[in-house]
CSV table of C-alpha atoms and ligand atoms in Angstrom, one decimal:
chain,number,residue,atom,x,y,z
A,424,UNK,CA,0.0,0.0,0.0
A,425,UNK,CA,1.3,3.5,-0.9
A,426,UNK,CA,2.3,5.5,2.2
A,427,UNK,CA,0.9,9.0,2.9
A,428,UNK,CA,2.7,9.9,6.1
A,429,UNK,CA,1.6,12.8,8.2
A,430,UNK,CA,4.5,14.2,10.1
A,431,UNK,CA,3.4,16.7,12.7
A,432,UNK,CA,5.7,19.5,14.0
A,433,UNK,CA,7.9,19.3,10.9
A,434,UNK,CA,8.7,23.0,11.0
A,435,UNK,CA,10.3,22.7,14.4
A,436,UNK,CA,13.7,21.6,15.4
A,437,UNK,CA,13.6,17.8,15.4
A,438,UNK,CA,10.6,17.5,13.1
A,439,UNK,CA,12.5,19.4,10.3
A,440,UNK,CA,15.3,16.8,10.5
A,441,UNK,CA,12.8,14.0,10.4
A,442,UNK,CA,10.9,15.4,7.5
A,443,UNK,CA,14.2,16.0,5.5
A,444,UNK,CA,15.3,12.4,6.2
A,445,UNK,CA,12.0,10.9,5.1
A,446,UNK,CA,11.5,13.1,2.0
A,447,UNK,CA,15.1,12.4,0.7
A,448,UNK,CA,15.3,8.8,1.7
A,449,UNK,CA,11.9,7.6,0.6
A,450,UNK,CA,10.8,9.1,-2.7
A,451,UNK,CA,7.9,6.6,-2.9
A,452,UNK,CA,6.3,8.0,0.3
A,453,UNK,CA,4.2,11.1,0.3
A,454,UNK,CA,5.2,13.2,3.2
A,455,UNK,CA,2.6,15.7,4.5
A,456,UNK,CA,4.2,18.1,7.0
A,457,UNK,CA,1.5,19.5,9.3
A,458,UNK,CA,2.5,22.4,11.7
A,459,UNK,CA,0.7,25.4,13.1
A,460,UNK,CA,3.9,27.5,13.0
A,461,UNK,CA,4.0,28.6,16.6
A,462,UNK,CA,7.0,30.8,17.7
A,463,UNK,CA,9.0,27.5,17.4
A,464,UNK,CA,7.9,26.5,13.9
A,465,UNK,CA,9.8,28.0,11.1
A,466,UNK,CA,9.5,27.1,7.4
A,467,UNK,CA,13.1,28.3,6.8
A,468,UNK,CA,14.0,25.1,8.6
A,469,UNK,CA,12.7,23.0,5.6
A,470,UNK,CA,13.1,25.5,2.8
A,471,UNK,CA,15.3,23.1,0.9
A,472,UNK,CA,12.4,20.7,0.5
A,473,UNK,CA,9.8,23.2,-0.8
A,474,UNK,CA,9.9,21.8,-4.4
A,475,UNK,CA,10.4,18.1,-3.6
A,476,UNK,CA,7.8,16.1,-5.5
A,477,UNK,CA,6.9,13.9,-2.6
A,478,UNK,CA,6.5,16.7,0.0
A,479,UNK,CA,3.8,19.1,1.0
A,480,UNK,CA,3.3,21.5,3.9
A,481,UNK,CA,0.0,22.3,5.5
A,482,UNK,CA,-0.6,24.9,8.2
A,483,UNK,CA,-3.0,23.4,10.9
A,484,UNK,CA,-3.3,23.4,14.6
A,485,UNK,CA,-3.7,19.8,16.0
A,486,UNK,CA,-6.2,21.2,18.5
A,487,UNK,CA,-8.5,22.1,15.6
A,488,UNK,CA,-10.4,18.8,15.3
A,489,UNK,CA,-12.4,19.7,12.2
A,490,UNK,CA,-9.5,21.1,10.2
A,491,UNK,CA,-7.3,18.1,11.2
A,492,UNK,CA,-10.0,15.6,10.1
A,493,UNK,CA,-10.4,17.4,6.7
A,494,UNK,CA,-6.6,17.1,6.1
A,495,UNK,CA,-6.5,13.5,7.3
A,496,UNK,CA,-9.3,12.5,4.8
A,497,UNK,CA,-8.1,14.7,1.9
A,498,UNK,CA,-4.6,13.3,2.1
A,499,UNK,CA,-5.7,9.7,2.8
A,500,UNK,CA,-3.2,9.5,5.7
A,501,UNK,CA,-1.9,6.0,6.2
A,502,UNK,CA,0.7,6.7,8.9
A,503,UNK,CA,1.4,9.3,11.5
A,504,UNK,CA,4.7,10.4,13.0
A,505,UNK,CA,3.7,12.8,15.8
A,506,UNK,CA,6.2,15.4,16.9
A,507,UNK,CA,4.1,18.6,17.2
A,508,UNK,CA,4.3,19.8,20.8
A,509,UNK,CA,5.0,22.7,23.1
A,510,UNK,CA,8.5,21.7,24.1
A,511,UNK,CA,10.2,24.1,26.5
A,512,UNK,CA,10.1,23.4,30.2
A,513,UNK,CA,10.6,27.0,31.3
A,514,UNK,CA,7.6,28.1,29.2
A,515,UNK,CA,5.6,25.3,30.7
A,516,UNK,CA,6.3,26.7,34.1
A,517,UNK,CA,5.3,30.2,33.2
A,518,UNK,CA,2.3,29.2,31.1
A,519,UNK,CA,1.2,25.6,31.3
A,520,UNK,CA,-2.1,25.7,29.5
A,521,UNK,CA,-0.8,25.5,25.9
A,522,UNK,CA,1.1,22.4,27.0
A,523,UNK,CA,-2.1,20.8,28.2
A,524,UNK,CA,-4.1,21.6,25.1
A,525,UNK,CA,-1.5,20.9,22.4
A,526,UNK,CA,0.4,18.0,24.0
A,527,UNK,CA,-2.6,16.2,25.5
A,528,UNK,CA,-5.7,17.2,23.6
A,529,UNK,CA,-3.8,17.6,20.3
A,530,UNK,CA,-2.4,14.1,20.6
A,531,UNK,CA,-5.8,12.7,21.6
A,532,UNK,CA,-7.3,14.4,18.4
A,533,UNK,CA,-4.8,12.5,16.2
A,534,UNK,CA,-5.3,9.2,18.0
A,535,UNK,CA,-9.1,9.6,17.6
A,536,UNK,CA,-8.7,10.1,13.8
A,537,UNK,CA,-6.7,6.9,13.6
A,538,UNK,CA,-9.4,5.2,15.7
A,539,UNK,CA,-12.2,6.4,13.5
A,540,UNK,CA,-10.8,6.1,10.1
A,541,UNK,CA,-8.2,3.3,10.0
A,542,UNK,CA,-10.1,0.2,9.2
A,543,UNK,CA,-7.4,-2.4,8.5
A,544,UNK,CA,-5.3,-1.5,11.5
A,545,UNK,CA,-2.3,-3.6,10.5
A,546,UNK,CA,-1.8,-1.4,7.4
A,547,UNK,CA,-1.0,1.6,9.6
A,548,UNK,CA,1.4,3.0,12.1
A,549,UNK,CA,0.9,5.7,14.7
A,550,UNK,CA,4.3,6.7,16.0
A,551,UNK,CA,4.5,9.0,19.0
A,552,UNK,CA,7.7,10.9,19.7
A,553,UNK,CA,8.2,11.5,23.4
A,554,UNK,CA,10.8,12.4,25.9
A,555,UNK,CA,12.8,10.8,28.7
A,556,UNK,CA,11.5,13.6,31.0
A,557,UNK,CA,8.4,11.5,31.6
A,558,UNK,CA,10.5,9.3,33.9
A,559,UNK,CA,11.2,12.2,36.3
A,560,UNK,CA,14.6,12.9,37.8
A,561,UNK,CA,17.6,10.5,38.6
A,562,UNK,CA,20.1,10.8,41.4
A,563,UNK,CA,23.8,10.3,40.8
A,564,UNK,CA,23.4,6.6,39.8
A,565,UNK,CA,21.2,4.6,37.4
A,566,UNK,CA,19.6,5.0,34.0
A,567,UNK,CA,16.0,5.3,32.6
A,568,UNK,CA,14.9,2.1,30.9
A,569,UNK,CA,11.7,1.4,29.0
A,570,UNK,CA,10.3,-0.1,32.3
A,571,UNK,CA,11.1,2.8,34.6
A,572,UNK,CA,7.9,4.1,36.2
A,573,UNK,CA,6.6,7.4,35.0
A,574,UNK,CA,7.2,10.2,37.4
A,575,UNK,CA,6.9,13.5,35.5
A,576,UNK,CA,7.8,16.7,37.5
A,577,UNK,CA,7.2,19.7,35.2
A,578,UNK,CA,4.0,20.7,33.4
A,579,UNK,CA,5.9,19.9,30.1
A,580,UNK,CA,6.9,16.4,31.2
A,581,UNK,CA,3.4,15.8,32.8
A,582,UNK,CA,1.7,16.7,29.5
A,583,UNK,CA,4.0,14.4,27.5
A,584,UNK,CA,3.4,11.6,30.0
A,585,UNK,CA,-0.3,12.1,29.7
A,586,UNK,CA,0.0,11.9,25.9
A,587,UNK,CA,2.1,8.7,26.2
A,588,UNK,CA,-0.6,7.2,28.4
A,589,UNK,CA,-3.3,8.1,25.9
A,590,UNK,CA,-1.2,6.5,23.1
A,591,UNK,CA,-0.9,3.3,25.1
A,592,UNK,CA,-4.5,3.3,26.1
A,593,UNK,CA,-5.7,3.7,22.5
A,594,UNK,CA,-3.4,0.8,21.5
A,595,UNK,CA,-4.7,-1.4,24.3
A,596,UNK,CA,-8.4,-0.5,23.9
A,597,UNK,CA,-8.9,0.0,20.2
A,598,UNK,CA,-5.9,-1.9,18.8
A,599,UNK,CA,-4.4,1.2,17.2
A,600,UNK,CA,-0.9,0.0,15.9
A,601,UNK,CA,1.3,2.4,17.9
A,602,UNK,CA,5.1,2.8,18.3
A,603,UNK,CA,6.7,5.2,20.8
A,604,UNK,CA,10.1,6.5,21.6
A,605,UNK,CA,11.4,8.5,24.6
A,606,UNK,CA,14.5,10.4,23.8
A,607,UNK,CA,17.1,12.4,25.7
A,608,UNK,CA,18.1,16.0,25.1
A,609,UNK,CA,18.8,16.8,21.4
A,610,UNK,CA,21.2,19.3,20.0
A,611,UNK,CA,22.2,20.4,16.5
A,612,UNK,CA,21.1,22.9,13.8
A,613,UNK,CA,17.8,24.7,13.8
A,614,UNK,CA,17.0,24.5,17.5
A,615,UNK,CA,15.1,27.5,18.8
A,616,UNK,CA,17.5,29.7,20.9
A,617,UNK,CA,15.6,29.4,24.1
A,618,UNK,CA,17.1,25.9,24.8
A,619,UNK,CA,20.4,25.7,26.5
A,620,UNK,CA,22.9,25.2,23.7
A,621,UNK,CA,21.6,27.6,21.1
A,622,UNK,CA,20.8,30.2,23.8
A,623,UNK,CA,24.4,30.1,25.0
A,624,UNK,CA,25.9,30.2,21.5
A,625,UNK,CA,23.7,33.3,20.7
A,626,UNK,CA,24.6,35.0,24.0
A,627,UNK,CA,28.3,34.4,23.5
A,628,UNK,CA,28.0,36.0,20.0
A,629,UNK,CA,26.5,39.1,21.6
A,630,UNK,CA,28.7,39.1,24.7
A,631,UNK,CA,25.6,38.7,26.9
A,632,UNK,CA,25.6,36.9,30.2
A,633,UNK,CA,25.3,33.1,30.1
A,634,UNK,CA,22.6,32.3,32.6
A,635,UNK,CA,23.4,29.0,34.4
A,636,UNK,CA,20.5,27.8,36.6
A,637,UNK,CA,21.3,27.0,40.2
A,638,UNK,CA,24.7,25.3,40.8
A,639,UNK,CA,25.1,24.2,37.1
A,640,UNK,CA,25.5,20.6,38.4
A,641,UNK,CA,22.3,19.3,36.7
A,642,UNK,CA,23.0,16.6,34.2
A,643,UNK,CA,21.6,16.0,30.7
A,644,UNK,CA,22.3,13.2,28.2
A,645,UNK,CA,22.9,14.9,24.8
A,646,UNK,CA,22.1,13.4,21.5
A,647,UNK,CA,22.9,14.7,17.9
A,648,UNK,CA,19.5,15.5,16.4
A,649,UNK,CA,20.3,13.7,13.1
A,650,UNK,CA,21.0,10.6,15.1
A,651,UNK,CA,17.5,11.0,16.7
A,652,UNK,CA,16.0,11.3,13.2
A,653,UNK,CA,17.8,8.1,12.1
A,654,UNK,CA,16.5,6.3,15.2
A,655,UNK,CA,13.0,7.4,14.3
A,656,UNK,CA,13.5,6.1,10.8
A,657,UNK,CA,14.7,2.7,12.2
A,658,UNK,CA,11.8,2.5,14.7
A,659,UNK,CA,9.2,3.5,12.1
A,660,UNK,CA,10.3,0.8,9.7
A,661,UNK,CA,11.6,-2.0,12.0
A,662,UNK,CA,10.3,-1.3,15.5
A,663,UNK,CA,7.7,-3.7,16.9
A,664,UNK,CA,4.1,-2.4,17.1
A,665,UNK,CA,3.1,-1.8,20.7
A,666,UNK,CA,6.7,-1.3,21.8
A,667,UNK,CA,8.5,1.7,23.3
A,668,UNK,CA,12.2,2.4,22.7
A,669,UNK,CA,14.4,4.7,24.7
A,670,UNK,CA,16.9,6.8,22.6
A,671,UNK,CA,19.9,8.4,24.2
A,672,UNK,CA,23.5,9.5,23.5
A,673,UNK,CA,25.4,7.7,26.3
A,674,UNK,CA,26.6,11.2,26.8
A,675,UNK,CA,26.1,12.8,30.1
A,676,UNK,CA,27.3,16.4,30.9
A,677,UNK,CA,26.7,18.7,33.8
A,678,UNK,CA,25.4,22.0,32.5
A,679,UNK,CA,28.4,23.9,33.7
A,680,UNK,CA,30.9,21.6,32.0
A,681,UNK,CA,28.9,21.8,28.8
A,682,UNK,CA,28.7,25.6,28.9
A,683,UNK,CA,32.5,25.8,29.5
A,684,UNK,CA,33.2,23.5,26.5
A,685,UNK,CA,30.9,25.7,24.4
A,686,UNK,CA,32.8,28.8,25.6
A,687,UNK,CA,36.1,27.2,24.5
A,688,UNK,CA,34.8,26.3,21.0
A,689,UNK,CA,33.3,29.8,20.6
A,690,UNK,CA,36.6,31.5,21.6
A,691,UNK,CA,38.4,29.5,19.0
A,692,UNK,CA,35.8,30.1,16.3
A,693,UNK,CA,35.5,33.8,17.0
A,694,UNK,CA,39.2,34.2,17.4
A,695,UNK,CA,38.8,35.6,20.9
A,696,UNK,CA,41.4,35.2,23.6
A,697,UNK,CA,41.2,31.9,25.5
A,698,UNK,CA,38.9,32.3,28.5
A,699,UNK,CA,37.0,35.3,27.2
A,700,UNK,CA,33.6,33.7,26.8
A,701,UNK,CA,33.8,31.9,30.2
A,702,UNK,CA,33.8,35.3,31.9
A,703,UNK,CA,30.2,35.7,30.7
A,704,UNK,CA,29.0,32.8,32.8
A,705,UNK,CA,26.5,34.0,35.4
A,706,UNK,CA,24.8,31.8,38.0
A,707,UNK,CA,21.1,32.7,38.2
A,708,UNK,CA,18.1,31.5,40.3
A,709,UNK,CA,17.4,27.9,39.7
A,710,UNK,CA,14.4,26.7,37.6
A,711,UNK,CA,11.4,25.8,39.8
A,712,UNK,CA,11.4,22.0,40.4
A,713,UNK,CA,14.5,21.6,38.3
A,714,UNK,CA,15.1,17.9,37.5
A,715,UNK,CA,18.6,16.9,38.6
A,716,UNK,CA,19.7,14.3,36.2
A,717,UNK,CA,18.5,12.5,33.0
A,718,UNK,CA,20.4,9.5,31.6
A,719,UNK,CA,19.1,7.0,29.1
A,720,UNK,CA,19.9,3.3,28.9
A,721,UNK,CA,19.6,2.8,25.1
A,722,UNK,CA,20.5,-0.9,25.1
A,723,UNK,CA,17.1,-2.0,23.7
A,724,UNK,CA,17.2,0.0,20.5
A,725,UNK,CA,20.9,-1.0,20.0
A,726,UNK,CA,20.3,-4.7,20.6
A,727,UNK,CA,17.0,-5.1,18.9
A,728,UNK,CA,17.3,-2.6,16.0
A,729,UNK,CA,21.0,-2.0,15.6
A,730,UNK,CA,20.8,1.7,16.2
A,731,UNK,CA,23.5,3.7,18.1
A,732,UNK,CA,24.7,7.3,18.0
A,733,UNK,CA,27.0,8.0,15.1
A,734,UNK,CA,29.1,11.0,16.3
A,735,UNK,CA,31.1,12.1,19.4
A,736,UNK,CA,29.7,15.0,21.3
A,737,UNK,CA,32.8,17.3,20.8
A,738,UNK,CA,32.5,16.8,17.0
A,739,UNK,CA,28.7,17.4,17.1
A,740,UNK,CA,29.0,20.5,19.2
A,741,UNK,CA,31.6,22.0,16.9
A,742,UNK,CA,29.4,21.3,13.9
A,743,UNK,CA,26.5,22.9,15.8
A,744,UNK,CA,28.4,26.0,16.6
A,745,UNK,CA,29.6,26.2,13.0
A,746,UNK,CA,26.0,26.0,11.8
A,747,UNK,CA,24.8,28.8,14.0
A,748,UNK,CA,27.7,31.0,13.1
A,749,UNK,CA,27.1,30.4,9.4
A,750,UNK,CA,23.4,31.1,9.8
A,751,UNK,CA,23.4,34.2,11.8
A,752,UNK,CA,20.5,35.6,9.7
A,753,UNK,CA,18.3,32.6,10.8
A,754,UNK,CA,19.0,33.2,14.5
A,755,UNK,CA,18.7,37.0,14.2
A,756,UNK,CA,15.4,36.8,12.5
A,757,UNK,CA,14.0,34.5,15.1
A,758,UNK,CA,15.3,36.5,18.0
A,759,UNK,CA,14.0,39.7,16.6
A,760,UNK,CA,10.6,38.2,16.0
A,761,UNK,CA,10.2,39.6,12.5
A,762,UNK,CA,10.0,36.2,10.8
A,763,UNK,CA,6.5,35.7,12.2
A,764,UNK,CA,4.9,38.5,10.1
A,765,UNK,CA,6.7,37.3,7.0
A,766,UNK,CA,5.2,33.8,7.3
A,767,UNK,CA,1.8,35.0,8.1
A,768,UNK,CA,1.9,37.0,4.9
A,769,UNK,CA,3.0,34.0,2.8
A,770,UNK,CA,1.0,31.1,4.2
A,771,UNK,CA,-2.7,31.3,4.8
A,772,UNK,CA,-4.7,29.1,7.2
A,773,UNK,CA,-6.1,25.9,5.7
B,1202,NAD,P1,10.0,22.5,18.8
B,1202,NAD,O1,9.4,23.3,19.8
B,1202,NAD,O2,11.3,22.9,18.1
B,1202,NAD,O3,9.0,22.2,17.6
B,1202,NAD,C1,7.6,21.9,17.8
B,1202,NAD,C2,6.9,22.1,16.6
B,1202,NAD,O4,5.5,21.8,16.8
B,1202,NAD,C3,6.9,23.5,16.0
B,1202,NAD,O5,7.2,23.6,14.6
B,1202,NAD,C4,5.5,24.1,16.3
B,1202,NAD,O6,5.1,25.1,15.4
B,1202,NAD,C5,4.7,22.8,16.3
B,1202,NAD,N1,3.4,22.9,17.1
B,1202,NAD,C6,3.3,23.3,18.4
B,1202,NAD,N2,2.1,23.3,18.8
B,1202,NAD,C7,1.3,22.9,17.7
B,1202,NAD,C8,-0.1,22.7,17.5
B,1202,NAD,N3,-1.0,23.0,18.4
B,1202,NAD,N4,-0.4,22.3,16.2
B,1202,NAD,C9,0.5,22.0,15.3
B,1202,NAD,N5,1.8,22.2,15.4
B,1202,NAD,C10,2.2,22.7,16.6
B,1202,NAD,O7,10.2,21.0,19.4
B,1202,NAD,P2,11.3,19.9,19.2
B,1202,NAD,O8,12.4,20.1,20.2
B,1202,NAD,O9,11.6,19.7,17.8
B,1202,NAD,O10,10.5,18.6,19.8
B,1202,NAD,C11,9.7,17.8,18.9
B,1202,NAD,C12,9.1,16.7,19.6
B,1202,NAD,O11,10.2,15.9,20.2
B,1202,NAD,C13,8.2,17.1,20.8
B,1202,NAD,O12,7.1,16.2,20.8
B,1202,NAD,C14,9.1,16.9,22.0
B,1202,NAD,O13,8.4,16.6,23.2
B,1202,NAD,C15,10.0,15.7,21.6
B,1202,NAD,N6,11.3,15.7,22.2
B,1202,NAD,C16,12.1,16.8,22.1
B,1202,NAD,C17,13.4,16.6,22.7
B,1202,NAD,C18,14.4,17.8,22.6
B,1202,NAD,O14,15.5,17.7,23.1
B,1202,NAD,N7,14.1,18.9,21.9
B,1202,NAD,C19,13.8,15.4,23.3
B,1202,NAD,C20,12.9,14.4,23.3
B,1202,NAD,C21,11.7,14.5,22.8
B,1203,TYD,P1,16.8,22.9,28.2
B,1203,TYD,O1,17.6,23.1,27.0
B,1203,TYD,O2,15.7,23.9,28.5
B,1203,TYD,O3,16.3,21.4,28.2
B,1203,TYD,P2,15.5,20.6,29.3
B,1203,TYD,O4,15.1,21.5,30.4
B,1203,TYD,O5,14.3,20.0,28.6
B,1203,TYD,O6,16.5,19.5,29.8
B,1203,TYD,O7,17.8,22.9,29.5
B,1203,TYD,C1,18.9,22.0,29.6
B,1203,TYD,C2,19.5,22.2,30.9
B,1203,TYD,O8,20.1,23.5,31.0
B,1203,TYD,C3,18.5,22.2,32.1
B,1203,TYD,O9,19.1,21.5,33.2
B,1203,TYD,C4,18.3,23.6,32.4
B,1203,TYD,C5,19.6,24.3,32.1
B,1203,TYD,N1,19.5,25.7,31.6
B,1203,TYD,C6,20.3,26.7,32.1
B,1203,TYD,O10,21.1,26.4,33.1
B,1203,TYD,N2,20.2,27.9,31.6
B,1203,TYD,C7,19.4,28.2,30.6
B,1203,TYD,O11,19.4,29.4,30.2
B,1203,TYD,C8,18.6,27.2,30.0
B,1203,TYD,C9,17.6,27.5,28.9
B,1203,TYD,C10,18.7,25.9,30.5
């Protein structure tokens, strides 16, 4: 059966990498990129695909049930790879309601379309992209595995945990063929500069303070975004229906060590005297309820599907810095906010 794959959130950071991989790798699939273009969605991220024969973009909010259903039927959607979400923890603390409506209700809307319209269930896949943050926070030891109990702590992680539960409940109750993956922190090109790495790169560029929350000892497990996209490809094609896979980089860093490494790379790239950027580091009030440590045990996906990260962190971080420095217009447009008006003029609502 021909595949018409709906990828949601494809104008965002990870989604744009996933869309690019699928459009280029699978010319026989039709890829429909659905995104409402929030502040985090940017069509510049996938501009190179605009004229690809197997690709189309549709502006739609996953909370708009009627519009979503019309697209689902018009495009005869056979599979869904669902990434659209509100994704930033700090924003979820200052304004949780968009996280509840988009991440929970939006996911339920998509699941319900699959329930209503997919008759021969075995011909379809509903693949939900989730986060390791649903497992809560680790102490100094141990790793999150696929059987770790959910214990979300932030409005963001609680909304993603809720959507994960809905996905599993729809699979259990209605037999929807679901797949799911929970990934650690991603880094790479096209990430919105509110997240740690691009925010620090941008602030170093402008000689602005580098706000490190609390003691800077919190730990994250960083994964190259293109490796995440490859993992999604592998799980979509070879993963077992009904299964969850944890994806991680085996790459733990305290925030402060990571920021210091970034400072060193930036000093070299900007030809600044060694130690210049580190002087910008400023410890600030900690994030409310700040999770201490995330670390993924990615043995299952390695053993069962043969996936593992392809590049070392130092190399990936250098490539990331190079990308941001070569794309200053991209980051300047986003941070000045002017891009929003541009897109509203060029793309109308469905
Ligand atoms: P992002 O914020 O960069 O992109 C999210 C995209 O979703 C944007 O293009 C936005 O316009 C779109 N979107 C938001 N609300 C929408 C709505 N109501 N209707 C339609 N589109 C909407 O996020 P990201 O970092 O690329 O994350 C993508 C997915 O991966 C999310 O589900 C996130 O939970 C998950 N994830 C992210 C990370 C990470 O490190 N960034 C790690 C693990 C899992
Ligand atoms: P972030 O990129 O927001 O991802 P998440 O909270 O989903 O892990 O933050 C990564 C880590 O960096 C997290 O421990 C919070 C910390 N952080 C700072 O110290 N300063 C900052 O300005 C930001 C955005 C994050």
